[in-house]
CSV table of C-alpha atoms in Angstrom, one decimal:
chain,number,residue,atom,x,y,z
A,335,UNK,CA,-48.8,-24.4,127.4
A,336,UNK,CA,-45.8,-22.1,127.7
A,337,UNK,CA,-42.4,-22.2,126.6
A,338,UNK,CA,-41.1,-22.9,129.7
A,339,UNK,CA,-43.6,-25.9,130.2
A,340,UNK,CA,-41.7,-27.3,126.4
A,341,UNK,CA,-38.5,-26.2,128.4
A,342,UNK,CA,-39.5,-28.6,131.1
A,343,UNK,CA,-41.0,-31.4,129.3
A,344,UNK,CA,-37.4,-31.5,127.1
A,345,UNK,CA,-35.4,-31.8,129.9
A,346,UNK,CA,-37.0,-34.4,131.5
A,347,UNK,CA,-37.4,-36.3,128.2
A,348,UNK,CA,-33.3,-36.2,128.1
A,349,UNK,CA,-32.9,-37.6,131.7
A,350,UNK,CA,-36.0,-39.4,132.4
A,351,UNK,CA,-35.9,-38.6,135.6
A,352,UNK,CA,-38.0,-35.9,137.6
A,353,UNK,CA,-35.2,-35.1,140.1
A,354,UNK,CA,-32.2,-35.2,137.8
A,355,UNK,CA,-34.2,-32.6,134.9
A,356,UNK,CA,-35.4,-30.6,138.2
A,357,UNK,CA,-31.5,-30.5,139.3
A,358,UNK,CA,-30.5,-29.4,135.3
A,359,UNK,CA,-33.5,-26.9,135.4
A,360,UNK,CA,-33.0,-25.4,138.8
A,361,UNK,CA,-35.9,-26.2,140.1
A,362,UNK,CA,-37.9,-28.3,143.1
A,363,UNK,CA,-38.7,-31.7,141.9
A,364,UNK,CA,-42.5,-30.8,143.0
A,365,UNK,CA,-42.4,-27.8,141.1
A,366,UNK,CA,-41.1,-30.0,138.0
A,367,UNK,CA,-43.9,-32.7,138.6
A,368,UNK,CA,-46.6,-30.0,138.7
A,369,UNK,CA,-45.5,-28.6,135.5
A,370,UNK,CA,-45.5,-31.4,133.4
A,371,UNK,CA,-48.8,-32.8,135.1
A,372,UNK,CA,-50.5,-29.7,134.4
A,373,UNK,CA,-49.0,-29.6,130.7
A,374,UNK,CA,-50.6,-33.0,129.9
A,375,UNK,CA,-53.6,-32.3,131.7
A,376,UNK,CA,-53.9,-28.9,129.4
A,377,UNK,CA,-53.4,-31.1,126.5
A,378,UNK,CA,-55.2,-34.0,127.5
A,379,UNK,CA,-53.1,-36.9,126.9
A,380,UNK,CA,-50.0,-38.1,128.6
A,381,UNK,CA,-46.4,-37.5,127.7
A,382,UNK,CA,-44.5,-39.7,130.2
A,383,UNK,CA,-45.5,-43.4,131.1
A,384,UNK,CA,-44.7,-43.2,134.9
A,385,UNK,CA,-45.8,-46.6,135.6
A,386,UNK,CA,-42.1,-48.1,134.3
A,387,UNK,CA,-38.8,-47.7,135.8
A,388,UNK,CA,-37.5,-45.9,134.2
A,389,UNK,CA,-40.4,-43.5,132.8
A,390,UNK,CA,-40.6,-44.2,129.2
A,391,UNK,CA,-42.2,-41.3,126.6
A,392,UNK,CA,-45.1,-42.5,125.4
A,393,UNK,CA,-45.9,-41.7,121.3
A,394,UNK,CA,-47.6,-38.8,121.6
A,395,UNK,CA,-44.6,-38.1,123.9
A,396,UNK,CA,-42.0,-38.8,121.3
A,397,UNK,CA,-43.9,-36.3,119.2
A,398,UNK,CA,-44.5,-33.3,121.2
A,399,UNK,CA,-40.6,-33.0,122.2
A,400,UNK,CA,-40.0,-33.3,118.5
A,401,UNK,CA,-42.1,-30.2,117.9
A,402,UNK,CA,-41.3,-28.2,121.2
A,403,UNK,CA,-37.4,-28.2,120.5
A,404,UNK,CA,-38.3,-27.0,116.9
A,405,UNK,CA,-40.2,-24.6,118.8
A,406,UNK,CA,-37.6,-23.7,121.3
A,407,UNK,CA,-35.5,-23.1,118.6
A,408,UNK,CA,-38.3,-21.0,116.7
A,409,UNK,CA,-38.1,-19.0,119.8
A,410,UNK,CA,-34.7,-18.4,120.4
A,411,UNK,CA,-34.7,-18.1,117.0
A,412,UNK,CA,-37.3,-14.7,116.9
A,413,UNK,CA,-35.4,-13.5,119.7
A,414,UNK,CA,-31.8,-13.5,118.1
A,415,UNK,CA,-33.2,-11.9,115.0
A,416,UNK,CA,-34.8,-8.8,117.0
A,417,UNK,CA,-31.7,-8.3,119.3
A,418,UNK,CA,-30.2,-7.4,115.4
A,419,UNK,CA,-32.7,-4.9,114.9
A,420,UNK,CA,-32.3,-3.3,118.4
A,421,UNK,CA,-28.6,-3.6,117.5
A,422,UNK,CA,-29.2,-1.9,114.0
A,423,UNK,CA,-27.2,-5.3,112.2
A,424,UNK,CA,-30.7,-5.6,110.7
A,425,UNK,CA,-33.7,-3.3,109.4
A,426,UNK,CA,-34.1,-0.8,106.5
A,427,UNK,CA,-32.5,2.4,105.8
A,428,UNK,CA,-34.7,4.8,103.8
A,429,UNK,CA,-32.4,7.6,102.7
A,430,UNK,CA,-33.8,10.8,100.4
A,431,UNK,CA,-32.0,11.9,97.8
A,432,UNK,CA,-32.0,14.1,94.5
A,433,UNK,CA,-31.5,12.0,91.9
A,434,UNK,CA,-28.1,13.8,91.2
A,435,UNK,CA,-26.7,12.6,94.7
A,436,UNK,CA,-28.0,9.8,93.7
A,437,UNK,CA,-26.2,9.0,90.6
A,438,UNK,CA,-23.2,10.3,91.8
A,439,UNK,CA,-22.9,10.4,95.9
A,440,UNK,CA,-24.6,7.4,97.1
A,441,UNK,CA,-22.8,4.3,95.3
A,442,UNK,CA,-20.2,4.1,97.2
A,443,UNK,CA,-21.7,5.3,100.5
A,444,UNK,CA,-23.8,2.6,99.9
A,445,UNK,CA,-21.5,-0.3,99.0
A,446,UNK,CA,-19.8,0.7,102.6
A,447,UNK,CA,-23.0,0.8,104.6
A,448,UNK,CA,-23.7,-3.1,102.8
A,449,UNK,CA,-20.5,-4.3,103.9
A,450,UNK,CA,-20.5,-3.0,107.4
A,451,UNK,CA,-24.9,-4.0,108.0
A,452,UNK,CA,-25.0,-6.8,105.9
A,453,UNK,CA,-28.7,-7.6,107.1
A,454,UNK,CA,-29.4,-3.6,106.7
A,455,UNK,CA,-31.7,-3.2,103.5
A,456,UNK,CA,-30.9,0.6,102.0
A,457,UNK,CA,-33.9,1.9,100.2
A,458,UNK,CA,-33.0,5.5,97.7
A,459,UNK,CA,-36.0,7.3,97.5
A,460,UNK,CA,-35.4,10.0,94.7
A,461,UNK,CA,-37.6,13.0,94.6
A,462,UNK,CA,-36.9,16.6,93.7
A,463,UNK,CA,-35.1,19.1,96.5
A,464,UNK,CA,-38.8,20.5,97.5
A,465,UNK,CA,-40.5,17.1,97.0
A,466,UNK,CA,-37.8,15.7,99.9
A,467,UNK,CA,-37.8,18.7,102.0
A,468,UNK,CA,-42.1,18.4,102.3
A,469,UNK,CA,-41.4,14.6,103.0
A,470,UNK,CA,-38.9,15.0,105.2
A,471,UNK,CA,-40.9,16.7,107.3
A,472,UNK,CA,-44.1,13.7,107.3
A,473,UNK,CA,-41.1,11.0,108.8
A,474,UNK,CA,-41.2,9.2,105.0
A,475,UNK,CA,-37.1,8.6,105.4
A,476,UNK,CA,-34.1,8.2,107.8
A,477,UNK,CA,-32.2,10.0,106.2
A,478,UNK,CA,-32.4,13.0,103.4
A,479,UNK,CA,-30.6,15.8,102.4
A,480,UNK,CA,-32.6,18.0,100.0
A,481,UNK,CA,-30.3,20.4,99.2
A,482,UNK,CA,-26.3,22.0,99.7
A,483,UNK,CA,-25.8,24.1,102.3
């Protein structure tokens, strides 16, 4: 089972009707018919009572759309929320600091990078100027600036 065998089996459970959900889909009507035979062969139980005009869904039917649209969603879901960390609108920011920059620098730059990235978690990691300079160099932060120059 694949998402676009849920895909598939949704549409046709809207129209009811292999030619009109392979017209919606862009698909053959074949193509559609093999899908969805090969779906409820995979699951072992029919989705569609063919032997009425129209096709009726039969129980098990009624629930497996049910639970592939929340799926569909699910997936469209998962793949909205990674285009915002590709984006940078979501993720973690790790920034090294002394604890004097700290205090005294990073409120407000960190106020403005909340508003702007809302879905952007900003993480302070204190540490001493030498402490951030050796940690800097093992990749522990995004960002750090040790000391003035």
């Amino acid at each position: 089972m694949n998402s676009r065998q849920l895909q598939y089996a949704v549409v046709l459970s809207q129209t009811l009707n292999f030619s009109q959900a392979a017209d919606q889909l862009g698909i053959s009507q074949p193509s559609l018919s093999k899908q969805i035979l090969s779906l409820e062969s995979e699951l072992g139980i029919r989705l569609f009572d063919r032997n009425h005009s129209p096709m009726t869904i039969t129980p098990a039917g009624d629930f497996f759309i049910q639970e592939a649209k929340e799926l569909l969603y699910k997936e469209d879901q998962l793949a909205k929320g990674l285009e915002r960390f590709k984006t940078g609108e979501n993720g973690r920011l790790v920034i090294g600091v002394t604890p004097f920059r700290s205090l005294y620098l990073m409120p407000p730059l960190v106020k403005k990078i909340r508003e702007r990235y809302p879905g952007v978690q900003v993480v302070l990691h204190e540490a001493s100027s030498a402490q951030l300079s050796k940690e800097a160099a093992e990749g522990k932060f995004d960002f750090g600036q040790p000391s003035c120059g």
